[in-house]
C-alpha cells in the first residue's frame, strides 16, 4: 500500500468514527429524532474502497449507511442535517438517518428495508452496461440481507447479465440481537454459498485495512474489466446497539470473548498502532485529527443552526413534473 | 369482593394473550424477527420461549415472504402460528404468500388456513416513509383475509386470542403508540369466536353525530368528545375493532339515529377505509343523512421523517372537533379556543418513549 493511500484511509476511518461518536454522544439531547444505526467498528471497508473508486462509480446501501456515504465523499453537513430533520438535509428532511443520498459524488441512495436497495443497485449496473460505461456499482448490505429473496433474485440477474457490480456483504454476525447461527446454517460460509450461485467471491477480515486493500484492489480491477459481478464477504463487528447511541452488551446477547476479540481489532485503534509500529510517522497525526474534529464540529453547528422545513407537504412533493 | 378486572398495558395484554393461547393450543407456534430477543418485540413476546420452548417460540431469518408461506404450510398440517413483524412495512415483502396463498387457499382447496400475522405500525420519531405506513385498507381489500385493529388493552387481548383460534388468516394490526397505553382487562380469559366478538363497539353514546374511528384515533376522538361535551355537543363514538368482516349493523344503527357521519382513518385518503364506510353508508342510508358525510384521513403523502415536517401532520383532537363543529353547523367561534393543541413534542406518544423506534 502506498503511503498516500494509508494516510487517506486512516483519515477516512478517523473522520467517520468521530462523526459517529459525536452522534452517539449527543443523541440523548433529542435533536436527532430518527432511528439511527451507527457504523462504529465497521468503518474500514468503505474507507479502503474509497481508494479504488471514482465519483462516477455509484453506491447504494441500507439502514447502516453513514460510513458508506461519508467514505464515498457524501456531504457531511447534508447528512447531519438529514439526521437532525433540517431543510437542507440530503433528503430534504424527508428520510432521516436511513435515507442518505449525494448524487454529486455517486452515492445513489440508502433505504430502510433490509435488502431493499440490492435490486436498485443491479438496475443501475444494467444501465451502466447498456450505456457502455466503465463505471462499477457498489452494493452494501449486511449478513441479514442474505436471507431475503431479493438478494438471490438480484445477484442471479447480475451474474446472468455480467453486470459490473461489487456486492459488499459486511458480516457483523448479527441481525439486531439475533446471531447468525439462529438464521443461517452453522457450517455454511456466506461467500461459499454465493460461489455456488456462480459468482466469483472472496472473504477477508473487514477490520484490517491492509487485507481489505489487497482484496478490493483486485476485485475492482476485475469488475471494471467487464467480467461480471464479484461478491466480497467482510467480517466485522458493530460496537454499539443495533439502533441507537448506546452500548447494550449488558443484555448479554454477544459472547464476551467475541466482544473482546473484536474490540481489540477496532479498525481505528489497530490501524493507528500499525502506523506507529511501522514508524510511518508520515504526518502530524494530531494536527490532522484536529482538522477533522474542527470540520465535524462545524458541521454539527451548521445542522443545529439550520431550519426545519416549514412548508406544508402536498402532493406537489410526491410526483415529478419533468425528467 | 375481588375485582374482576386489572389495569395493564397493551403490550402486556398481548403478551398475556400469547401465553394463554400457547397454553390452550399445544401446537401453536410463535415466531418472527426479534421474538426471542431481549426486547421481545416491544415486550409482547417476553418469556414465551422460556415457558414453551425453542421448538414453539423462535427467532427467524429475515425472510418475510417465505415465512408467511411457511406459516400457511404449517396450518395445512393443523399447526397454527402467530407471526410477528416489528413494522407493517417489513411485511410488504410477503405480499405474494399472503395474497396469493394465505387468502386464496380455502377458496380454491377448501382447506382452512388459521394463521395470525401481527403487524406493528410506527409513527413519529423520524420513522419516515417506510416505517410508518397504515395499510389496513389494503388487507381489507383482499377477500379471504380478516383484519383486526385493536385500540386498547382489553380488545388487544381478547381479539388476539379470537384471531389465533379463528380458522382463517387474520391480519392483526398494532399501533406502536398504543403499546404502553394502560387499560382494564378481564382477569378471566376465554376464547370467543372472532365473528361474534369482533363487532364494533360504542365507546361514547350520543345523538348528534356518529364518529367512526379505529386504533390510535379512538383516543384522539375521545379527547375531542370529552371537550365538546362541556358545550353540550354529544356525539356517538364507534370503535371499529375489526374492519374485515365489518359489523355494518352497529354503524348503520347509529347513523340512522344521528343522521350525521364523520369517519377517522390513520391511513392515507384515497381508497381509505374511511372512503369505504362513507360510500357504503351513503348508498344504504342516503335518506337518513342530514349532512354530507365527512372523512378525516391522513393526506395522500408518505410520512416524512423530519420533526419540522411532522408538526401538524397527524390528526389531533382539535382537527376532529373542528370537523364536528363544521358538520353540525355550530357557529360559536369560541368553542375551540381551549381545546388541547398538538402536544409538544408532537412526535412521541408520551414521555415513556425514548426512541429510537
Ligand atoms: C424487510 C425488513 N425486515 C426487517 C427489518 C428490521 N431490521 C432493520 S435492520 C435489521 C438487521 C439486518 O441485519 P444485517 O443485514 O446483518 O445488518 P446490520 O444491522 O447487522 O448492519 C432488521 C432485521 C427491516 N428493516 N426490513
Ligand atoms: Mg449484521
Tab-separated table of N, CA and C in Angstrom, chain B residues 201-309:
chain	number	residue	atom	x	y	z
B	201	UNK	N	-67.662	-1.344	18.598
B	201	UNK	CA	-68.037	-1.045	19.973
B	201	UNK	C	-68.391	0.436	20.091
B	202	UNK	N	-69.495	0.688	20.776
B	202	UNK	CA	-69.843	2.088	21.012
B	202	UNK	C	-69.084	2.556	22.250
B	203	UNK	N	-68.187	3.486	22.048
B	203	UNK	CA	-67.323	3.950	23.130
B	203	UNK	C	-68.001	5.073	23.911
B	204	UNK	N	-68.667	5.965	23.161
B	204	UNK	CA	-69.434	7.041	23.799
B	204	UNK	C	-70.802	7.049	23.129
B	205	UNK	N	-71.807	7.215	23.934
B	205	UNK	CA	-73.150	7.315	23.339
B	205	UNK	C	-73.461	8.776	23.049
B	206	UNK	N	-74.228	9.017	22.008
B	206	UNK	CA	-74.587	10.397	21.691
B	206	UNK	C	-75.623	10.449	20.598
B	207	UNK	N	-76.137	11.624	20.333
B	207	UNK	CA	-77.269	11.728	19.410
B	207	UNK	C	-77.031	12.599	18.191
B	208	UNK	N	-76.024	13.480	18.262
B	208	UNK	CA	-75.920	14.476	17.195
B	208	UNK	C	-75.151	13.984	15.976
B	209	UNK	N	-74.170	13.139	16.221
B	209	UNK	CA	-73.292	12.766	15.114
B	209	UNK	C	-72.604	11.432	15.439
B	210	UNK	N	-72.394	10.634	14.423
B	210	UNK	CA	-71.695	9.362	14.600
B	210	UNK	C	-70.246	9.524	14.152
B	211	UNK	N	-69.338	9.207	15.065
B	211	UNK	CA	-67.921	9.243	14.689
B	211	UNK	C	-67.412	7.809	14.657
B	212	UNK	N	-66.808	7.442	13.541
B	212	UNK	CA	-66.266	6.100	13.412
B	212	UNK	C	-64.749	6.221	13.412
B	213	UNK	N	-64.092	5.464	14.301
B	213	UNK	CA	-62.632	5.560	14.402
B	213	UNK	C	-62.050	4.189	14.679
B	214	UNK	N	-60.727	4.102	14.606
B	214	UNK	CA	-60.061	2.858	14.990
B	214	UNK	C	-58.671	3.207	15.496
B	215	UNK	N	-58.074	2.230	16.187
B	215	UNK	CA	-56.684	2.332	16.617
B	215	UNK	C	-56.428	3.619	17.414
B	216	UNK	N	-55.330	4.288	17.124
B	216	UNK	CA	-54.935	5.445	17.924
B	216	UNK	C	-55.973	6.568	17.879
B	217	UNK	N	-56.695	6.642	16.778
B	217	UNK	CA	-57.637	7.755	16.618
B	217	UNK	C	-58.844	7.656	17.544
B	218	UNK	N	-59.105	6.482	18.075
B	218	UNK	CA	-60.192	6.362	19.050
B	218	UNK	C	-59.871	7.257	20.248
B	219	UNK	N	-58.597	7.277	20.628
B	219	UNK	CA	-58.213	8.064	21.809
B	219	UNK	C	-58.241	9.560	21.519
B	220	UNK	N	-57.805	9.921	20.319
B	220	UNK	CA	-57.854	11.334	19.956
B	220	UNK	C	-59.312	11.796	19.887
B	221	UNK	N	-60.177	10.939	19.380
B	221	UNK	CA	-61.599	11.302	19.281
B	221	UNK	C	-62.214	11.446	20.676
B	222	UNK	N	-61.803	10.585	21.580
B	222	UNK	CA	-62.352	10.676	22.947
B	222	UNK	C	-61.989	11.998	23.594
B	223	UNK	N	-60.764	12.434	23.365
B	223	UNK	CA	-60.355	13.726	23.936
B	223	UNK	C	-61.230	14.836	23.351
B	224	UNK	N	-61.440	14.771	22.048
B	224	UNK	CA	-62.276	15.792	21.396
B	224	UNK	C	-63.693	15.764	21.963
B	225	UNK	N	-64.225	14.578	22.151
B	225	UNK	CA	-65.616	14.468	22.612
B	225	UNK	C	-65.773	14.909	24.058
B	226	UNK	N	-64.786	14.558	24.861
B	226	UNK	CA	-64.850	14.976	26.261
B	226	UNK	C	-64.905	16.505	26.330
B	227	UNK	N	-64.126	17.113	25.464
B	227	UNK	CA	-64.095	18.571	25.430
B	227	UNK	C	-65.436	19.143	24.956
B	228	UNK	N	-65.964	18.569	23.894
B	228	UNK	CA	-67.199	19.125	23.313
B	228	UNK	C	-68.415	18.891	24.203
B	229	UNK	N	-68.302	17.883	25.053
B	229	UNK	CA	-69.412	17.600	25.980
B	229	UNK	C	-69.730	18.806	26.848
B	230	UNK	N	-68.680	19.531	27.197
B	230	UNK	CA	-68.866	20.728	28.024
B	230	UNK	C	-69.784	21.735	27.330
B	231	UNK	N	-69.826	21.635	26.008
B	231	UNK	CA	-70.678	22.552	25.247
B	231	UNK	C	-71.959	21.860	24.790
B	232	UNK	N	-72.257	20.759	25.451
B	232	UNK	CA	-73.497	20.006	25.189
B	232	UNK	C	-73.557	19.463	23.757
B	233	UNK	N	-72.382	19.236	23.184
B	233	UNK	CA	-72.368	18.613	21.860
B	233	UNK	C	-72.098	17.140	22.094
B	234	UNK	N	-73.135	16.325	21.966
B	234	UNK	CA	-72.900	14.913	22.292
B	234	UNK	C	-72.914	14.063	21.032
B	235	UNK	N	-71.790	13.404	20.818
B	235	UNK	CA	-71.630	12.573	19.624
B	235	UNK	C	-71.476	11.121	20.048
B	236	UNK	N	-71.748	10.268	19.102
B	236	UNK	CA	-71.564	8.838	19.351
B	236	UNK	C	-70.220	8.422	18.754
B	237	UNK	N	-69.415	7.733	19.549
B	237	UNK	CA	-68.108	7.297	19.043
B	237	UNK	C	-68.086	5.781	18.915
B	238	UNK	N	-67.769	5.328	17.720
B	238	UNK	CA	-67.717	3.882	17.460
B	238	UNK	C	-66.283	3.471	17.155
B	239	UNK	N	-65.828	2.455	17.875
B	239	UNK	CA	-64.507	1.881	17.615
B	239	UNK	C	-64.703	0.670	16.704
B	240	UNK	N	-64.076	0.698	15.544
B	240	UNK	CA	-64.300	-0.367	14.559
B	240	UNK	C	-63.802	-1.734	15.034
B	241	UNK	N	-62.626	-1.771	15.626
B	241	UNK	CA	-62.019	-3.004	16.180
B	241	UNK	C	-61.658	-4.032	15.122
B	242	UNK	N	-62.639	-4.445	14.328
B	242	UNK	CA	-62.379	-5.396	13.248
B	242	UNK	C	-62.929	-4.758	11.979
B	243	UNK	N	-62.076	-4.580	10.979
B	243	UNK	CA	-62.595	-3.921	9.772
B	243	UNK	C	-62.968	-4.918	8.688
B	244	UNK	N	-62.535	-6.161	8.842
B	244	UNK	CA	-62.966	-7.179	7.877
B	244	UNK	C	-63.112	-8.491	8.624
B	245	UNK	N	-64.252	-9.115	8.735
B	245	UNK	CA	-65.528	-8.596	8.245
B	245	UNK	C	-66.036	-7.469	9.131
B	246	UNK	N	-66.721	-6.524	8.536
B	246	UNK	CA	-67.140	-5.344	9.296
B	246	UNK	C	-68.584	-5.482	9.787
B	247	UNK	N	-68.772	-5.091	11.010
B	247	UNK	CA	-70.096	-5.076	11.630
B	247	UNK	C	-70.825	-3.804	11.184
B	248	UNK	N	-71.472	-3.889	10.034
B	248	UNK	CA	-72.154	-2.705	9.490
B	248	UNK	C	-73.335	-2.279	10.354
B	249	UNK	N	-73.939	-3.281	11.018
B	249	UNK	CA	-75.186	-3.014	11.745
B	249	UNK	C	-75.027	-1.909	12.773
B	250	UNK	N	-73.959	-2.016	13.561
B	250	UNK	CA	-73.761	-1.031	14.629
B	250	UNK	C	-73.606	0.372	14.039
B	251	UNK	N	-72.854	0.459	12.953
B	251	UNK	CA	-72.647	1.769	12.325
B	251	UNK	C	-73.973	2.286	11.757
B	252	UNK	N	-74.682	1.414	11.068
B	252	UNK	CA	-75.945	1.839	10.438
B	252	UNK	C	-76.963	2.305	11.477
B	253	UNK	N	-77.037	1.545	12.558
B	253	UNK	CA	-77.992	1.895	13.601
B	253	UNK	C	-77.697	3.296	14.145
B	254	UNK	N	-76.432	3.526	14.351
B	254	UNK	CA	-76.028	4.814	14.899
B	254	UNK	C	-76.323	5.955	13.921
B	255	UNK	N	-75.976	5.725	12.645
B	255	UNK	CA	-76.188	6.788	11.656
B	255	UNK	C	-77.680	7.071	11.466
B	256	UNK	N	-78.482	6.011	11.544
B	256	UNK	CA	-79.940	6.228	11.448
B	256	UNK	C	-80.409	7.153	12.571
B	257	UNK	N	-79.772	6.983	13.720
B	257	UNK	CA	-80.156	7.794	14.878
B	257	UNK	C	-79.652	9.236	14.752
B	258	UNK	N	-78.396	9.389	14.372
B	258	UNK	CA	-77.797	10.730	14.398
B	258	UNK	C	-77.964	11.491	13.088
B	259	UNK	N	-77.980	10.778	11.984
B	259	UNK	CA	-78.099	11.435	10.682
B	259	UNK	C	-76.832	12.141	10.225
B	260	UNK	N	-75.770	12.006	10.999
B	260	UNK	CA	-74.502	12.638	10.628
B	260	UNK	C	-73.357	11.647	10.811
B	261	UNK	N	-72.361	11.735	9.920
B	261	UNK	CA	-71.270	10.761	9.988
B	261	UNK	C	-69.912	11.414	9.741
B	262	UNK	N	-68.998	11.142	10.657
B	262	UNK	CA	-67.596	11.546	10.493
B	262	UNK	C	-66.751	10.290	10.659
B	263	UNK	N	-65.904	10.012	9.681
B	263	UNK	CA	-65.065	8.822	9.765
B	263	UNK	C	-63.602	9.231	9.843
B	264	UNK	N	-62.898	8.691	10.838
B	264	UNK	CA	-61.472	8.988	11.015
B	264	UNK	C	-60.645	7.799	10.549
B	265	UNK	N	-59.487	8.097	9.974
B	265	UNK	CA	-58.664	6.997	9.465
B	265	UNK	C	-57.185	7.373	9.570
B	266	UNK	N	-56.369	6.445	10.086
B	266	UNK	CA	-54.920	6.671	10.165
B	266	UNK	C	-54.242	6.454	8.812
B	267	UNK	N	-54.998	5.959	7.835
B	267	UNK	CA	-54.419	5.695	6.521
B	267	UNK	C	-54.568	6.882	5.594
B	268	UNK	N	-53.864	6.845	4.450
B	268	UNK	CA	-53.950	7.985	3.551
B	268	UNK	C	-55.278	7.962	2.799
B	269	UNK	N	-55.655	9.111	2.310
B	269	UNK	CA	-57.042	9.390	1.940
B	269	UNK	C	-57.635	8.527	0.828
B	270	UNK	N	-56.949	8.491	-0.316
B	270	UNK	CA	-57.544	7.827	-1.477
B	270	UNK	C	-57.740	6.332	-1.227
B	271	UNK	N	-58.938	5.850	-1.450
B	271	UNK	CA	-59.278	4.442	-1.235
B	271	UNK	C	-59.043	4.001	0.209
B	272	UNK	N	-59.173	4.948	1.118
B	272	UNK	CA	-59.001	4.621	2.533
B	272	UNK	C	-60.188	3.808	3.026
B	273	UNK	N	-60.041	3.224	4.203
B	273	UNK	CA	-61.167	2.501	4.766
B	273	UNK	C	-62.312	3.463	5.070
B	274	UNK	N	-61.957	4.689	5.410
B	274	UNK	CA	-62.978	5.712	5.649
B	274	UNK	C	-63.828	5.913	4.395
B	275	UNK	N	-63.172	5.900	3.232
B	275	UNK	CA	-63.914	6.066	1.977
B	275	UNK	C	-64.933	4.943	1.813
B	276	UNK	N	-64.531	3.739	2.165
B	276	UNK	CA	-65.425	2.583	2.047
B	276	UNK	C	-66.647	2.757	2.942
B	277	UNK	N	-66.416	3.189	4.162
B	277	UNK	CA	-67.539	3.348	5.087
B	277	UNK	C	-68.487	4.416	4.567
B	278	UNK	N	-67.904	5.516	4.123
B	278	UNK	CA	-68.763	6.606	3.667
B	278	UNK	C	-69.540	6.211	2.422
B	279	UNK	N	-68.887	5.520	1.509
B	279	UNK	CA	-69.609	5.151	0.290
B	279	UNK	C	-70.727	4.168	0.625
B	280	UNK	N	-70.441	3.169	1.434
B	280	UNK	CA	-71.480	2.178	1.750
B	280	UNK	C	-72.638	2.796	2.513
B	281	UNK	N	-72.309	3.630	3.481
B	281	UNK	CA	-73.378	4.249	4.274
B	281	UNK	C	-74.209	5.192	3.393
B	282	UNK	N	-73.541	5.913	2.514
B	282	UNK	CA	-74.276	6.827	1.635
B	282	UNK	C	-75.225	6.052	0.727
B	283	UNK	N	-74.763	4.917	0.238
B	283	UNK	CA	-75.602	4.108	-0.644
B	283	UNK	C	-76.801	3.563	0.135
B	284	UNK	N	-76.505	3.052	1.329
B	284	UNK	CA	-77.578	2.366	2.061
B	284	UNK	C	-78.498	3.311	2.828
B	285	UNK	N	-77.936	4.375	3.357
B	285	UNK	CA	-78.737	5.199	4.266
B	285	UNK	C	-78.890	6.641	3.783
B	286	UNK	N	-78.867	6.790	2.475
B	286	UNK	CA	-78.886	8.134	1.906
B	286	UNK	C	-79.999	9.004	2.509
B	287	UNK	N	-81.159	8.390	2.638
B	287	UNK	CA	-82.320	9.176	3.095
B	287	UNK	C	-82.214	9.598	4.550
B	288	UNK	N	-81.337	8.955	5.319
B	288	UNK	CA	-81.219	9.293	6.741
B	288	UNK	C	-80.236	10.434	6.984
B	289	UNK	N	-79.383	10.683	5.991
B	289	UNK	CA	-78.287	11.634	6.229
B	289	UNK	C	-78.774	13.084	6.188
B	290	UNK	N	-78.470	13.804	7.259
B	290	UNK	CA	-78.864	15.211	7.319
B	290	UNK	C	-77.821	16.092	6.635
B	291	UNK	N	-76.604	15.648	6.656
B	291	UNK	CA	-75.500	16.391	6.039
B	291	UNK	C	-74.604	15.421	5.281
B	292	UNK	N	-73.823	15.932	4.347
B	292	UNK	CA	-72.883	15.033	3.664
B	292	UNK	C	-71.916	14.420	4.683
B	293	UNK	N	-71.643	13.135	4.588
B	293	UNK	CA	-70.668	12.518	5.496
B	293	UNK	C	-69.286	13.123	5.259
B	294	UNK	N	-68.447	13.059	6.282
B	294	UNK	CA	-67.121	13.674	6.193
B	294	UNK	C	-66.079	12.651	6.615
B	295	UNK	N	-64.932	12.678	5.926
B	295	UNK	CA	-63.841	11.824	6.395
B	295	UNK	C	-62.647	12.687	6.792
B	296	UNK	N	-61.973	12.235	7.825
B	296	UNK	CA	-60.748	12.892	8.269
B	296	UNK	C	-59.670	11.816	8.222
B	297	UNK	N	-58.838	11.918	7.204
B	297	UNK	CA	-57.850	10.870	6.958
B	297	UNK	C	-56.470	11.507	6.914
B	298	UNK	N	-55.460	10.689	6.779
B	298	UNK	CA	-54.122	11.236	6.553
B	298	UNK	C	-54.038	11.658	5.089
B	299	UNK	N	-53.196	12.656	4.798
B	299	UNK	CA	-53.102	13.092	3.396
B	299	UNK	C	-52.475	11.989	2.527
B	300	UNK	N	-52.634	12.116	1.232
B	300	UNK	CA	-52.036	11.155	0.296
B	300	UNK	C	-50.543	11.422	0.150
B	301	UNK	N	-49.845	11.337	1.248
B	301	UNK	CA	-48.435	11.708	1.286
B	301	UNK	C	-47.743	10.768	2.263
B	302	UNK	N	-46.563	10.270	1.901
B	302	UNK	CA	-45.843	9.431	2.864
B	302	UNK	C	-45.481	10.235	4.105
B	303	UNK	N	-45.343	9.566	5.227
B	303	UNK	CA	-44.942	10.292	6.437
B	303	UNK	C	-43.480	10.705	6.315
B	304	UNK	N	-43.197	12.004	6.434
B	304	UNK	CA	-41.799	12.441	6.377
B	304	UNK	C	-41.107	12.156	7.708
B	305	UNK	N	-39.769	12.198	7.697
B	305	UNK	CA	-39.031	11.903	8.924
B	305	UNK	C	-38.886	13.135	9.813
B	306	UNK	N	-38.736	14.281	9.211
B	306	UNK	CA	-38.346	15.478	9.955
B	306	UNK	C	-39.364	15.908	11.010
B	307	UNK	N	-38.834	16.319	12.133
B	307	UNK	CA	-39.645	16.885	13.210
B	307	UNK	C	-40.443	18.081	12.693
B	308	UNK	N	-39.788	18.871	11.856
B	308	UNK	CA	-40.468	20.051	11.312
B	308	UNK	C	-41.631	19.669	10.413
B	309	UNK	N	-41.430	18.613	9.620
B	309	UNK	CA	-42.461	18.244	8.647
B	309	UNK	C	-43.612	17.452	9.259
